[in-house]
Structures are given as structure tokens and as C-alpha cells.
Amino acid sequence: MNSETGPTGPESEVRPWRSRTRLIHGDGHAAEPHGAVAAGIPLSTTFLRDERGELRSPFVYARTNNPARADLERRLAEISAGTEAAAFASGLAAANAVLQSLDAASRVLLGRDLYFGVKQLFRVAGTRAGHRIEEVDWSDSAAAKTALAKPAALVWAESPSNPELKIVDLAQLATLARGAGAIFVVDNTLATPLGQAPLALGADLVLEACTKAIGGHSDVTVGGLIVRDQSLPLWARVRELQNLAGAVPSPFDCWLVIRGLSTLAVRQREAVESALDLATQLARNPAVERVLYPGLPSHPGHAIAARQMTHFGSLLSILVRGGESAAARVIARVRLWSRATSFGGVHSLIEHRYLVEGVGSRTPPNLLRLSVGLEDPRDLREDLEAALRSD
Ligand code: PLP
């Protein structure tokens, strides 16, 4: 199912609602008492039983499930063309649920360029749990074929990747992963469900760090896992761990993410347009060695990205001419861009990833990561160009 034409809403027999509409209305299940148009936040941690001990609703206790989380999970599943979703207290808590769901001594293959935190989680906790963790450059299809000639339990990819914006042919990797008997997880955080539909390309599970563009305002940490087929045996373990380990978001956090979803389409449209414009301008700047952005035709993964994405995202990286010290000088000189980690929010952020990642980082020392927000793109460009000037 294409995310543009999803299932029919409850009262629209005639034509299916499009994704932007569904982001606002959900699937129509969230019937509010008093006819409230905006979703409320049911905060109760516990739910009534009647005299016979029967529950009045599907809810028992908030960690196990609650109305706000169930609403968010339905919306995430729906917009991602999945059958079910599970929400966690952060993107990493969601990744950890996958890790903890593996059989003992599993062979785990991670993309070489991957969000540092996910990589560290698998390296530290995965290795401690006895799994064999390997890294493969999924943008190199020969390397992918060699790695998946042997059986594996889990294949984990990001496309576009963070922070090098590498592109992976997701349909091709899905076929290879299936051949190796592996569960294929795609971290879709940079693209968002509106920019790319990995489940439709053959992924088994998708991770969305809602902390980023979905939440959209840098004020909530939530992670979502979405499954293509809820009968996947690992999914039952993920669900079990959601309750057993309890790394769940609060109802208020779920509500913030639901609110973020309702404006995702317009925020993304603006931010992606600004990012493409900025990338194009920076590619002509003599102080910039290279711009890493899949929307540029010069990007090695551009053709694949154009095929499998509906937009190229609002994150880009630049390699500053002159090495680490030149990059440090640029970041010290910006006035409008906020020097902070993260991405996908309304504020534009700039970060020297190599310094932040520290020991074990493979990120080029002269890389600056730029998260394009919703400020006037002319201000963003002028500020960065002034910081890049050598005077
Ligand atoms: N996936 C990607 C691509 C990320 O960049 C991040 C965080 O930066 C995460 C997952 C983890 O999300 P969270 O910070 O909510 O744990």
C-alpha cells in the first residue's frame, strides 16, 4: 500500500483519505467525549473493572497500554503502511527492544554509517549479550551480497544515513536479507513516513525516532517501531518487552507526538525545500569541499533516492575545506544556527559530529551536520555563508 492512498476512513466510502489528511484525523477511532475536535490527554495510570471484574475498555494499566499510546500507535502504523506499531520512551529504547528480542548469540549486521547511539547500543549491550555484531557498508551492493551470503538474524540499515547521508537500495537489501533468513529493520528517521515507505520496499520493521521530525519541536523523546506483518515472531517479543521492561512514553509525550504528526506534512515541505536550496548554494561555495545531500544530482545515491523517496529530507552535511579546525571555526561563527545536537525540529541546528561522537567515531573530522528548520531560508543561508567566509 502506498502511503499516499492508504485505507479508507470510516466515513469516506467514496475515496480514501490521503496521507496528509490522515495525519490530522488519524484513523477516525479517537472518539472524544463532549465532541472535542482536538485529542485530549487521558492521564490515568489505571482503569476500572465492574462488579464482576470485567474491564470497561481494553485498558488495564498505563504501562501495559493506555488510550493516548494506543492512538499514537494506530496513527504510526497507519501512516507507515504497517499492521501494528509499538511506542517507546525514545528511539533508542525502541532499538533496544529489537536487540533484546533476538535469540542468544545472533549474527547482527549493522550499516557502517548509522546513528552513533544505535551503533553503540549494539556494540556495548549487544556484544555483552553474546551477539556477533558486524558492520557493512550497505551502499556497496557487492559488500552487502558477500555479508549476506551467510545466514544472519538481523540486518539494520539507515537510508539516508546519519550523518553521512548515504543511500541504501532498500528493496535490494530486503531481498538479500530475506535470503539470509534475517529480519530487516530500517531506521527511517531522516526520511519520515512521508518521505519513504520502507515496509512497502520489503522491510520487516521500521524505526521512527519521533524525537526528530515527527515530534518536530525539539520538546519530546519518543520512539516508534512499526511492523509490516504483526505475525512476525519477533514482534510478539517486542510487544512483551514493551510491557516487561516498561520503557514507554507518557500519555503527554504521546499527545505531543500526535500533535506533531498533524503538522508534519507542511513542516516537511518547507524544511525540505529550504534544505535543497541550501545544499545547491553550498555546493557552489569555495569554502565547502563537498555537500552530502541525496537531493543533489551529484550525490552517488541520488538515482536510488529519487526512486525510493518522495522527498530528500531536511538534514544535510558539509565537509568544510581546511579540515577539523576550519569546521570548528565555522561553527563558532554562526549566529542564527543553534549549536546543538539532534534534527527535525523547527529550529535549525548545526553540529560538529566528529567532536561530539568522540572515541570510535568514523565521521570525517571536517563534517558539519545541518538540520534545516523553519526559519526564513535566506537568513539561514546568509548566516552560514558569512561563517564560511575567510575574512
Ligand atoms: N535513529 C536516528 C537516525 C537518530 O538520529 C536518533 C537520535 O539522534 C535515534 C534513532 C535515537 O532516537 P532517540 O534520541 O529518541 O533515542
mmCIF file of C-alpha atoms and ligand atoms in Angstrom:
data_model
loop_
_atom_site.group_PDB
_atom_site.id
_atom_site.type_symbol
_atom_site.label_atom_id
_atom_site.label_comp_id
_atom_site.label_asym_id
_atom_site.label_seq_id
_atom_site.Cartn_x
_atom_site.Cartn_y
_atom_site.Cartn_z
ATOM 1 C CA MET A 1 0.000 0.000 0.000
ATOM 2 C CA ASN A 2 1.268 3.401 -0.923
ATOM 3 C CA SER A 3 1.328 5.934 1.925
ATOM 4 C CA GLU A 4 -0.419 8.445 -0.330
ATOM 5 C CA THR A 5 -3.524 6.397 -0.862
ATOM 6 C CA GLY A 6 -3.927 4.369 2.380
ATOM 7 C CA PRO A 7 -7.086 2.757 3.642
ATOM 8 C CA THR A 8 -10.497 4.275 3.597
ATOM 9 C CA GLY A 9 -11.547 6.418 6.535
ATOM 10 C CA PRO A 10 -14.682 5.374 8.416
ATOM 11 C CA GLU A 11 -16.993 7.793 6.684
ATOM 12 C CA SER A 12 -15.364 8.071 3.316
ATOM 13 C CA GLU A 13 -16.742 5.219 1.298
ATOM 14 C CA VAL A 14 -16.139 7.197 -1.870
ATOM 15 C CA ARG A 15 -12.403 7.797 -1.871
ATOM 16 C CA PRO A 16 -9.523 7.058 0.505
ATOM 17 C CA TRP A 17 -8.097 9.853 2.581
ATOM 18 C CA ARG A 18 -4.661 10.972 1.549
ATOM 19 C CA SER A 19 -1.720 10.786 3.958
ATOM 20 C CA ARG A 20 -1.765 14.490 4.864
ATOM 21 C CA THR A 21 -5.423 14.260 5.829
ATOM 22 C CA ARG A 22 -4.873 11.081 7.804
ATOM 23 C CA LEU A 23 -2.057 12.756 9.748
ATOM 24 C CA ILE A 24 -4.621 15.162 11.130
ATOM 25 C CA HIS A 25 -7.604 12.849 11.545
ATOM 26 C CA GLY A 26 -5.843 9.608 12.438
ATOM 27 C CA ASP A 27 -7.939 6.616 11.525
ATOM 28 C CA GLY A 28 -11.101 8.112 12.972
ATOM 29 C CA HIS A 29 -11.086 5.859 16.056
ATOM 30 C CA ALA A 30 -10.240 8.565 18.580
ATOM 31 C CA ALA A 31 -13.843 9.363 19.503
ATOM 32 C CA GLU A 32 -13.627 12.183 22.007
ATOM 33 C CA PRO A 33 -16.229 12.667 24.727
ATOM 34 C CA HIS A 34 -18.013 16.062 24.524
ATOM 35 C CA GLY A 35 -17.313 16.229 20.794
ATOM 36 C CA ALA A 36 -13.866 17.762 21.295
ATOM 37 C CA VAL A 37 -12.106 18.191 17.968
ATOM 38 C CA ALA A 38 -8.593 18.202 19.433
ATOM 39 C CA ALA A 39 -7.454 14.971 21.101
ATOM 40 C CA GLY A 40 -7.418 15.026 24.899
ATOM 41 C CA ILE A 41 -4.748 13.509 27.151
ATOM 42 C CA PRO A 42 -6.147 10.724 29.360
ATOM 43 C CA LEU A 43 -3.589 10.633 32.167
ATOM 44 C CA SER A 44 -4.971 7.794 34.292
ATOM 45 C CA THR A 45 -2.476 5.047 35.094
ATOM 46 C CA THR A 46 -5.210 2.538 35.913
ATOM 47 C CA PHE A 47 -8.619 1.554 34.526
ATOM 48 C CA LEU A 48 -11.866 0.433 36.175
ATOM 49 C CA ARG A 49 -13.372 -3.043 36.374
ATOM 50 C CA ASP A 50 -17.058 -3.599 37.084
ATOM 51 C CA GLU A 51 -18.585 -5.682 39.937
ATOM 52 C CA ARG A 52 -17.889 -8.898 38.043
ATOM 53 C CA GLY A 53 -14.285 -7.931 37.470
ATOM 54 C CA GLU A 54 -14.856 -7.145 33.806
ATOM 55 C CA LEU A 55 -12.890 -4.295 32.287
ATOM 56 C CA ARG A 56 -14.859 -1.447 30.752
ATOM 57 C CA SER A 57 -12.281 -0.899 27.999
ATOM 58 C CA PRO A 58 -9.238 -2.691 26.526
ATOM 59 C CA PHE A 59 -7.054 -0.853 29.069
ATOM 60 C CA VAL A 60 -5.854 -2.222 32.421
ATOM 61 C CA TYR A 61 -2.741 -0.344 33.452
ATOM 62 C CA ALA A 62 -0.923 2.500 31.676
ATOM 63 C CA ARG A 63 2.461 0.790 31.251
ATOM 64 C CA THR A 64 0.781 -2.123 29.510
ATOM 65 C CA ASN A 65 -1.297 0.156 27.328
ATOM 66 C CA ASN A 66 -3.283 3.376 27.530
ATOM 67 C CA PRO A 67 -5.565 5.387 25.230
ATOM 68 C CA ALA A 68 -3.002 8.040 24.235
ATOM 69 C CA ARG A 69 -0.347 5.466 23.368
ATOM 70 C CA ALA A 70 -2.821 3.256 21.526
ATOM 71 C CA ASP A 71 -3.916 6.260 19.467
ATOM 72 C CA LEU A 72 -0.316 7.166 18.619
ATOM 73 C CA GLU A 73 0.497 3.550 17.727
ATOM 74 C CA ARG A 74 -2.502 3.301 15.403
ATOM 75 C CA ARG A 75 -1.502 6.515 13.666
ATOM 76 C CA LEU A 76 2.135 5.431 13.263
ATOM 77 C CA ALA A 77 1.117 2.032 11.855
ATOM 78 C CA GLU A 78 -1.346 3.611 9.509
ATOM 79 C CA ILE A 79 0.924 6.302 8.107
ATOM 80 C CA SER A 80 3.766 3.793 7.664
ATOM 81 C CA ALA A 81 1.595 1.199 5.882
ATOM 82 C CA GLY A 82 2.255 -1.253 8.703
ATOM 83 C CA THR A 83 -0.090 -3.554 10.557
ATOM 84 C CA GLU A 84 0.904 -2.509 14.105
ATOM 85 C CA ALA A 85 3.200 -0.110 15.918
ATOM 86 C CA ALA A 86 4.723 -0.016 19.389
ATOM 87 C CA ALA A 87 5.753 3.253 21.027
ATOM 88 C CA PHE A 88 8.733 3.549 23.373
ATOM 89 C CA ALA A 89 10.226 6.235 25.588
ATOM 90 C CA SER A 90 12.872 7.086 22.969
ATOM 91 C CA GLY A 91 14.214 5.916 19.640
ATOM 92 C CA LEU A 92 16.978 4.048 21.450
ATOM 93 C CA ALA A 93 14.503 2.322 23.770
ATOM 94 C CA ALA A 94 12.740 1.088 20.617
ATOM 95 C CA ALA A 95 16.056 -0.127 19.159
ATOM 96 C CA ASN A 96 16.843 -1.841 22.454
ATOM 97 C CA ALA A 97 13.537 -3.744 22.329
ATOM 98 C CA VAL A 98 14.636 -5.211 18.986
ATOM 99 C CA LEU A 99 18.053 -6.067 20.411
ATOM 100 C CA GLN A 100 16.540 -7.765 23.468
ATOM 101 C CA SER A 101 14.160 -9.753 21.268
ATOM 102 C CA LEU A 102 16.972 -11.596 19.474
ATOM 103 C CA ASP A 103 17.849 -15.220 20.152
ATOM 104 C CA ALA A 104 21.116 -15.732 22.055
ATOM 105 C CA ALA A 105 24.365 -15.421 20.057
ATOM 106 C CA SER A 106 22.744 -13.890 16.974
ATOM 107 C CA ARG A 107 24.646 -12.583 13.975
ATOM 108 C CA VAL A 108 23.738 -8.900 13.643
ATOM 109 C CA LEU A 109 24.713 -6.815 10.626
ATOM 110 C CA LEU A 110 24.634 -3.036 11.044
ATOM 111 C CA GLY A 111 25.115 -0.390 8.385
ATOM 112 C CA ARG A 112 28.557 1.222 8.605
ATOM 113 C CA ASP A 113 27.140 4.731 8.672
ATOM 114 C CA LEU A 114 24.425 4.642 11.291
ATOM 115 C CA TYR A 115 23.280 6.894 14.104
ATOM 116 C CA PHE A 116 26.130 6.637 16.617
ATOM 117 C CA GLY A 117 23.825 5.832 19.539
ATOM 118 C CA VAL A 118 22.261 2.805 17.813
ATOM 119 C CA LYS A 119 25.706 1.551 16.891
ATOM 120 C CA GLN A 120 26.968 1.982 20.454
ATOM 121 C CA LEU A 121 23.892 0.211 21.844
ATOM 122 C CA PHE A 122 24.570 -2.852 19.687
ATOM 123 C CA ARG A 123 28.337 -2.686 20.261
ATOM 124 C CA VAL A 124 28.079 -2.380 24.038
ATOM 125 C CA ALA A 125 24.871 -4.177 25.084
ATOM 126 C CA GLY A 126 24.725 -6.468 22.042
ATOM 127 C CA THR A 127 28.269 -7.722 22.452
ATOM 128 C CA ARG A 128 27.745 -8.152 26.203
ATOM 129 C CA ALA A 129 24.688 -10.294 25.434
ATOM 130 C CA GLY A 130 26.866 -12.552 23.250
ATOM 131 C CA HIS A 131 25.717 -11.397 19.816
ATOM 132 C CA ARG A 132 28.163 -11.146 16.943
ATOM 133 C CA ILE A 133 27.998 -7.560 15.693
ATOM 134 C CA GLU A 134 29.386 -6.784 12.230
ATOM 135 C CA GLU A 135 29.353 -3.603 10.179
ATOM 136 C CA VAL A 136 28.712 -3.495 6.453
ATOM 137 C CA ASP A 137 28.549 -0.578 4.018
ATOM 138 C CA TRP A 138 25.046 -1.207 2.666
ATOM 139 C CA SER A 139 25.545 1.395 -0.052
ATOM 140 C CA ASP A 140 28.120 -1.027 -1.577
ATOM 141 C CA SER A 141 25.990 -3.804 -3.074
ATOM 142 C CA ALA A 142 28.960 -6.184 -3.558
ATOM 143 C CA ALA A 143 29.786 -5.871 0.166
ATOM 144 C CA ALA A 144 26.104 -6.431 1.018
ATOM 145 C CA LYS A 145 25.968 -9.610 -1.109
ATOM 146 C CA THR A 146 29.128 -11.020 0.465
ATOM 147 C CA ALA A 147 27.930 -10.296 4.014
ATOM 148 C CA LEU A 148 24.527 -11.847 3.372
ATOM 149 C CA ALA A 149 25.834 -14.963 1.645
ATOM 150 C CA LYS A 150 25.880 -16.417 5.185
ATOM 151 C CA PRO A 151 22.832 -16.616 7.488
ATOM 152 C CA ALA A 152 22.131 -13.677 9.791
ATOM 153 C CA ALA A 153 19.482 -12.871 12.384
ATOM 154 C CA LEU A 154 19.210 -9.112 11.916
ATOM 155 C CA VAL A 155 20.039 -6.570 9.232
ATOM 156 C CA TRP A 156 19.851 -2.941 10.324
ATOM 157 C CA ALA A 157 20.060 -0.071 7.842
ATOM 158 C CA GLU A 158 19.531 3.651 7.732
ATOM 159 C CA SER A 159 18.776 5.441 4.490
ATOM 160 C CA PRO A 160 19.555 8.283 4.281
ATOM 161 C CA SER A 161 22.145 7.573 6.954
ATOM 162 C CA ASN A 162 23.200 9.844 9.766
ATOM 163 C CA PRO A 163 25.488 11.797 9.444
ATOM 164 C CA GLU A 164 26.954 10.911 6.023
ATOM 165 C CA LEU A 165 23.615 10.822 4.163
ATOM 166 C CA LYS A 166 24.454 7.571 2.382
ATOM 167 C CA ILE A 167 21.699 5.901 0.394
ATOM 168 C CA VAL A 168 20.913 2.198 0.527
ATOM 169 C CA ASP A 169 18.841 0.400 -2.120
ATOM 170 C CA LEU A 170 16.239 -0.815 0.359
ATOM 171 C CA ALA A 171 14.349 -3.170 -1.973
ATOM 172 C CA GLN A 172 17.595 -4.873 -2.945
ATOM 173 C CA LEU A 173 18.765 -5.179 0.658
ATOM 174 C CA ALA A 174 15.358 -6.554 1.679
ATOM 175 C CA THR A 175 15.762 -9.379 -0.853
ATOM 176 C CA LEU A 176 19.286 -10.142 0.346
ATOM 177 C CA ALA A 177 18.228 -10.075 3.996
ATOM 178 C CA ARG A 178 15.335 -12.437 3.301
ATOM 179 C CA GLY A 179 17.719 -14.813 1.521
ATOM 180 C CA ALA A 180 19.939 -14.866 4.622
ATOM 181 C CA GLY A 181 16.954 -15.516 6.897
ATOM 182 C CA ALA A 182 17.390 -12.140 8.598
ATOM 183 C CA ILE A 183 14.843 -9.700 9.936
ATOM 184 C CA PHE A 184 15.326 -6.422 8.105
ATOM 185 C CA VAL A 185 14.979 -3.220 10.131
ATOM 186 C CA VAL A 186 15.123 0.223 8.541
ATOM 187 C CA ASP A 187 15.676 3.312 10.649
ATOM 188 C CA ASN A 188 13.534 5.761 8.690
ATOM 189 C CA THR A 189 14.045 8.734 10.995
ATOM 190 C CA LEU A 190 15.711 11.013 8.434
ATOM 191 C CA ALA A 191 13.105 10.402 5.725
ATOM 192 C CA THR A 192 9.990 10.205 7.970
ATOM 193 C CA PRO A 193 6.952 8.143 6.880
ATOM 194 C CA LEU A 194 6.066 10.881 4.387
ATOM 195 C CA GLY A 195 9.440 10.742 2.646
ATOM 196 C CA GLN A 196 9.884 6.989 2.364
ATOM 197 C CA ALA A 197 7.898 3.796 2.993
ATOM 198 C CA PRO A 198 10.437 1.050 3.833
ATOM 199 C CA LEU A 199 7.745 -1.529 4.665
ATOM 200 C CA ALA A 200 6.438 -1.239 1.106
ATOM 201 C CA LEU A 201 10.020 -1.811 -0.097
ATOM 202 C CA GLY A 202 10.313 -5.091 1.828
ATOM 203 C CA ALA A 203 11.500 -4.113 5.328
ATOM 204 C CA ASP A 204 10.061 -6.132 8.215
ATOM 205 C CA LEU A 205 10.282 -3.369 10.790
ATOM 206 C CA VAL A 206 10.708 0.385 10.710
ATOM 207 C CA LEU A 207 12.116 2.579 13.452
ATOM 208 C CA GLU A 208 10.948 6.166 13.657
ATOM 209 C CA ALA A 209 12.678 8.308 16.277
ATOM 210 C CA CYS A 210 9.661 10.589 16.794
ATOM 211 C CA THR A 211 12.004 12.793 18.815
ATOM 212 C CA LYS A 212 13.055 14.249 15.450
ATOM 213 C CA ALA A 213 10.815 15.489 12.615
ATOM 214 C CA ILE A 214 7.632 13.715 13.682
ATOM 215 C CA GLY A 215 7.607 15.423 17.105
ATOM 216 C CA GLY A 216 9.100 18.362 15.252
ATOM 217 C CA HIS A 217 9.650 20.913 18.029
ATOM 218 C CA SER A 218 12.633 19.517 19.986
ATOM 219 C CA ASP A 219 10.496 19.011 23.091
ATOM 220 C CA VAL A 220 9.730 15.284 23.346
ATOM 221 C CA THR A 221 11.612 11.965 23.156
ATOM 222 C CA VAL A 222 9.600 9.050 21.752
ATOM 223 C CA GLY A 223 10.462 6.091 19.531
ATOM 224 C CA GLY A 224 8.133 4.064 17.344
ATOM 225 C CA LEU A 225 8.568 0.594 15.878
ATOM 226 C CA ILE A 226 6.231 -0.345 13.053
ATOM 227 C CA VAL A 227 5.843 -3.882 11.726
ATOM 228 C CA ARG A 228 4.785 -4.969 8.235
ATOM 229 C CA ASP A 229 3.243 -8.226 9.399
ATOM 230 C CA GLN A 230 2.262 -8.457 13.034
ATOM 231 C CA SER A 231 2.539 -12.250 12.951
ATOM 232 C CA LEU A 232 6.346 -11.871 12.708
ATOM 233 C CA PRO A 233 7.509 -13.953 15.725
ATOM 234 C CA LEU A 234 9.940 -11.246 16.867
ATOM 235 C CA TRP A 235 7.045 -8.776 17.084
ATOM 236 C CA ALA A 236 5.416 -10.727 19.929
ATOM 237 C CA ARG A 237 8.690 -10.395 21.858
ATOM 238 C CA VAL A 238 8.879 -6.652 21.151
ATOM 239 C CA ARG A 239 5.352 -6.232 22.482
ATOM 240 C CA GLU A 240 6.156 -8.378 25.505
ATOM 241 C CA LEU A 241 9.255 -6.293 26.260
ATOM 242 C CA GLN A 242 7.322 -3.054 25.893
ATOM 243 C CA ASN A 243 5.326 -4.140 28.932
ATOM 244 C CA LEU A 244 8.015 -6.112 30.808
ATOM 245 C CA ALA A 245 10.801 -3.551 30.510
ATOM 246 C CA GLY A 246 8.397 -0.607 30.632
ATOM 247 C CA ALA A 247 10.419 1.879 28.556
ATOM 248 C CA VAL A 248 7.204 3.545 27.433
ATOM 249 C CA PRO A 249 6.287 7.167 26.665
ATOM 250 C CA SER A 250 3.909 9.054 28.943
ATOM 251 C CA PRO A 251 0.428 9.976 27.667
ATOM 252 C CA PHE A 252 1.572 13.593 27.419
ATOM 253 C CA ASP A 253 4.566 12.568 25.271
ATOM 254 C CA CYS A 254 2.235 10.560 23.027
ATOM 255 C CA TRP A 255 -0.062 13.533 22.723
ATOM 256 C CA LEU A 256 2.830 15.810 21.713
ATOM 257 C CA VAL A 257 3.819 13.355 19.005
ATOM 258 C CA ILE A 258 0.224 13.073 17.757
ATOM 259 C CA ARG A 259 0.152 16.854 17.540
ATOM 260 C CA GLY A 260 3.494 16.804 15.710
ATOM 261 C CA LEU A 261 2.114 14.306 13.191
ATOM 262 C CA SER A 262 -0.743 16.625 12.320
ATOM 263 C CA THR A 263 1.635 19.315 11.033
ATOM 264 C CA LEU A 264 4.380 17.026 9.705
ATOM 265 C CA ALA A 265 3.409 17.419 6.049
ATOM 266 C CA VAL A 266 3.593 21.209 5.955
ATOM 267 C CA ARG A 267 6.696 21.404 8.155
ATOM 268 C CA GLN A 268 8.465 18.875 5.975
ATOM 269 C CA ARG A 269 7.520 20.627 2.767
ATOM 270 C CA GLU A 270 9.074 23.905 3.925
ATOM 271 C CA ALA A 271 12.157 22.369 5.548
ATOM 272 C CA VAL A 272 12.926 20.053 2.622
ATOM 273 C CA GLU A 273 12.618 22.914 0.136
ATOM 274 C CA SER A 274 14.983 25.052 2.238
ATOM 275 C CA ALA A 275 17.416 22.132 2.595
ATOM 276 C CA LEU A 276 17.557 21.558 -1.160
ATOM 277 C CA ASP A 277 18.077 25.249 -1.808
ATOM 278 C CA LEU A 278 20.802 25.453 0.832
ATOM 279 C CA ALA A 279 22.537 22.313 -0.461
ATOM 280 C CA THR A 280 22.538 23.708 -4.002
ATOM 281 C CA GLN A 281 24.030 27.025 -2.858
ATOM 282 C CA LEU A 282 26.626 25.418 -0.598
ATOM 283 C CA ALA A 283 27.779 23.107 -3.413
ATOM 284 C CA ARG A 284 28.984 26.287 -5.201
ATOM 285 C CA ASN A 285 30.735 27.721 -2.139
ATOM 286 C CA PRO A 286 34.548 27.600 -2.413
ATOM 287 C CA ALA A 287 34.884 27.066 1.361
ATOM 288 C CA VAL A 288 32.938 23.815 1.085
ATOM 289 C CA GLU A 289 34.775 20.702 -0.084
ATOM 290 C CA ARG A 290 31.604 18.626 -0.539
ATOM 291 C CA VAL A 291 27.905 18.726 0.259
ATOM 292 C CA LEU A 292 26.326 15.442 1.356
ATOM 293 C CA TYR A 293 22.646 15.587 0.421
ATOM 294 C CA PRO A 294 20.800 12.937 -1.616
ATOM 295 C CA GLY A 295 18.704 15.595 -3.346
ATOM 296 C CA LEU A 296 21.766 16.797 -5.290
ATOM 297 C CA PRO A 297 22.223 15.037 -8.649
ATOM 298 C CA SER A 298 25.961 14.795 -7.832
ATOM 299 C CA HIS A 299 25.235 12.553 -4.806
ATOM 300 C CA PRO A 300 26.239 8.922 -5.606
ATOM 301 C CA GLY A 301 22.912 7.642 -4.260
ATOM 302 C CA HIS A 302 20.746 10.270 -5.968
ATOM 303 C CA ALA A 303 19.134 7.947 -8.541
ATOM 304 C CA ILE A 304 18.200 5.353 -5.904
ATOM 305 C CA ALA A 305 16.969 8.059 -3.532
ATOM 306 C CA ALA A 306 14.823 9.589 -6.283
ATOM 307 C CA ARG A 307 13.299 6.160 -6.901
ATOM 308 C CA GLN A 308 12.567 5.147 -3.320
ATOM 309 C CA MET A 309 11.905 8.506 -1.640
ATOM 310 C CA THR A 310 9.215 11.101 -2.168
ATOM 311 C CA HIS A 311 11.416 13.866 -0.732
ATOM 312 C CA PHE A 312 15.067 14.046 0.256
ATOM 313 C CA GLY A 313 14.733 15.160 3.860
ATOM 314 C CA SER A 314 15.790 18.234 5.791
ATOM 315 C CA LEU A 315 19.193 17.030 7.006
ATOM 316 C CA LEU A 316 22.446 17.575 5.146
ATOM 317 C CA SER A 317 26.131 17.572 5.946
ATOM 318 C CA ILE A 318 29.018 19.601 4.553
ATOM 319 C CA LEU A 319 32.720 18.838 4.510
ATOM 320 C CA VAL A 320 34.499 22.121 5.204
ATOM 321 C CA ARG A 321 37.660 22.820 3.202
ATOM 322 C CA GLY A 322 40.644 23.060 5.568
ATOM 323 C CA GLY A 323 39.909 20.139 7.905
ATOM 324 C CA GLU A 324 38.776 19.910 11.504
ATOM 325 C CA SER A 325 39.996 23.362 12.572
ATOM 326 C CA ALA A 326 38.230 25.066 9.657
ATOM 327 C CA ALA A 327 34.994 23.276 10.582
ATOM 328 C CA ALA A 328 35.425 24.350 14.220
ATOM 329 C CA ARG A 329 35.906 27.935 13.079
ATOM 330 C CA VAL A 330 32.701 27.912 11.012
ATOM 331 C CA ILE A 331 30.588 26.508 13.805
ATOM 332 C CA ALA A 332 31.983 29.085 16.227
ATOM 333 C CA ARG A 333 30.984 31.927 13.882
ATOM 334 C CA VAL A 334 27.325 31.163 13.137
ATOM 335 C CA ARG A 335 24.809 33.487 14.814
ATOM 336 C CA LEU A 336 21.422 32.113 13.776
ATOM 337 C CA TRP A 337 22.051 28.373 13.567
ATOM 338 C CA SER A 338 21.836 26.776 17.022
ATOM 339 C CA ARG A 339 24.927 24.801 18.021
ATOM 340 C CA ALA A 340 23.132 21.714 19.296
ATOM 341 C CA THR A 341 22.669 18.050 18.557
ATOM 342 C CA SER A 342 19.505 16.457 17.088
ATOM 343 C CA PHE A 343 17.498 17.333 13.986
ATOM 344 C CA GLY A 344 13.992 17.613 12.560
ATOM 345 C CA GLY A 345 12.787 20.491 14.760
ATOM 346 C CA VAL A 346 11.638 23.992 13.868
ATOM 347 C CA HIS A 347 14.994 25.462 14.953
ATOM 348 C CA SER A 348 17.890 24.963 12.551
ATOM 349 C CA LEU A 349 20.785 23.151 14.215
ATOM 350 C CA ILE A 350 24.458 22.801 13.363
ATOM 351 C CA GLU A 351 26.789 20.214 14.811
ATOM 352 C CA HIS A 352 30.439 19.162 14.554
ATOM 353 C CA ARG A 353 29.658 15.417 14.695
ATOM 354 C CA TYR A 354 33.254 14.167 14.972
ATOM 355 C CA LEU A 355 33.855 16.113 18.192
ATOM 356 C CA VAL A 356 30.504 15.071 19.647
ATOM 357 C CA GLU A 357 30.873 11.365 18.827
ATOM 358 C CA GLY A 358 34.346 11.188 20.376
ATOM 359 C CA VAL A 359 36.334 7.946 20.645
ATOM 360 C CA GLY A 360 35.344 5.399 17.994
ATOM 361 C CA SER A 361 33.889 7.985 15.608
ATOM 362 C CA ARG A 362 34.336 7.258 11.904
ATOM 363 C CA THR A 363 32.792 10.586 10.896
ATOM 364 C CA PRO A 364 35.106 12.860 8.863
ATOM 365 C CA PRO A 365 36.637 15.499 11.211
ATOM 366 C CA ASN A 366 35.644 18.348 8.882
ATOM 367 C CA LEU A 367 31.954 17.328 8.693
ATOM 368 C CA LEU A 368 29.291 19.745 9.908
ATOM 369 C CA ARG A 369 25.758 18.387 10.104
ATOM 370 C CA LEU A 370 22.964 20.831 9.337
ATOM 371 C CA SER A 371 19.366 20.280 10.359
ATOM 372 C CA VAL A 372 17.248 22.718 8.408
ATOM 373 C CA GLY A 373 14.306 24.120 10.349
ATOM 374 C CA LEU A 374 11.578 26.597 9.553
ATOM 375 C CA GLU A 375 13.331 29.949 9.742
ATOM 376 C CA ASP A 376 13.410 32.109 6.612
ATOM 377 C CA PRO A 377 15.807 30.198 4.325
ATOM 378 C CA ARG A 378 17.501 33.443 3.283
ATOM 379 C CA ASP A 379 18.531 34.147 6.876
ATOM 380 C CA LEU A 380 19.848 30.608 7.259
ATOM 381 C CA ARG A 381 21.882 30.854 4.083
ATOM 382 C CA GLU A 382 23.312 34.294 4.783
ATOM 383 C CA ASP A 383 24.344 33.317 8.299
ATOM 384 C CA LEU A 384 26.130 30.192 7.100
ATOM 385 C CA GLU A 385 27.781 31.910 4.153
ATOM 386 C CA ALA A 386 29.088 34.642 6.472
ATOM 387 C CA ALA A 387 30.510 31.998 8.826
ATOM 388 C CA LEU A 388 32.166 30.211 5.878
ATOM 389 C CA ARG A 389 33.856 33.388 4.591
ATOM 390 C CA SER A 390 37.549 33.592 5.401
ATOM 391 C CA ASP A 391 37.588 37.303 6.431
HETATM 392 N N1 PLP B 1 17.775 6.992 14.921
HETATM 393 C C1 PLP B 1 18.386 8.072 14.431
HETATM 394 C C2 PLP B 1 18.682 8.135 12.965
HETATM 395 C C3 PLP B 1 18.757 9.116 15.276
HETATM 396 O O1 PLP B 1 19.417 10.169 14.769
HETATM 397 C C4 PLP B 1 18.472 9.020 16.649
HETATM 398 C C5 PLP B 1 18.855 10.094 17.604
HETATM 399 O O2 PLP B 1 19.571 11.003 17.262
HETATM 400 C C6 PLP B 1 17.829 7.878 17.122
HETATM 401 C C7 PLP B 1 17.493 6.883 16.230
HETATM 402 C C8 PLP B 1 17.531 7.716 18.579
HETATM 403 O O3 PLP B 1 16.441 8.467 18.962
HETATM 404 P P1 PLP B 1 16.283 8.990 20.488
HETATM 405 O O4 PLP B 1 17.232 10.128 20.649
HETATM 406 O O5 PLP B 1 14.853 9.336 20.618
HETATM 407 O O6 PLP B 1 16.674 7.830 21.369
#
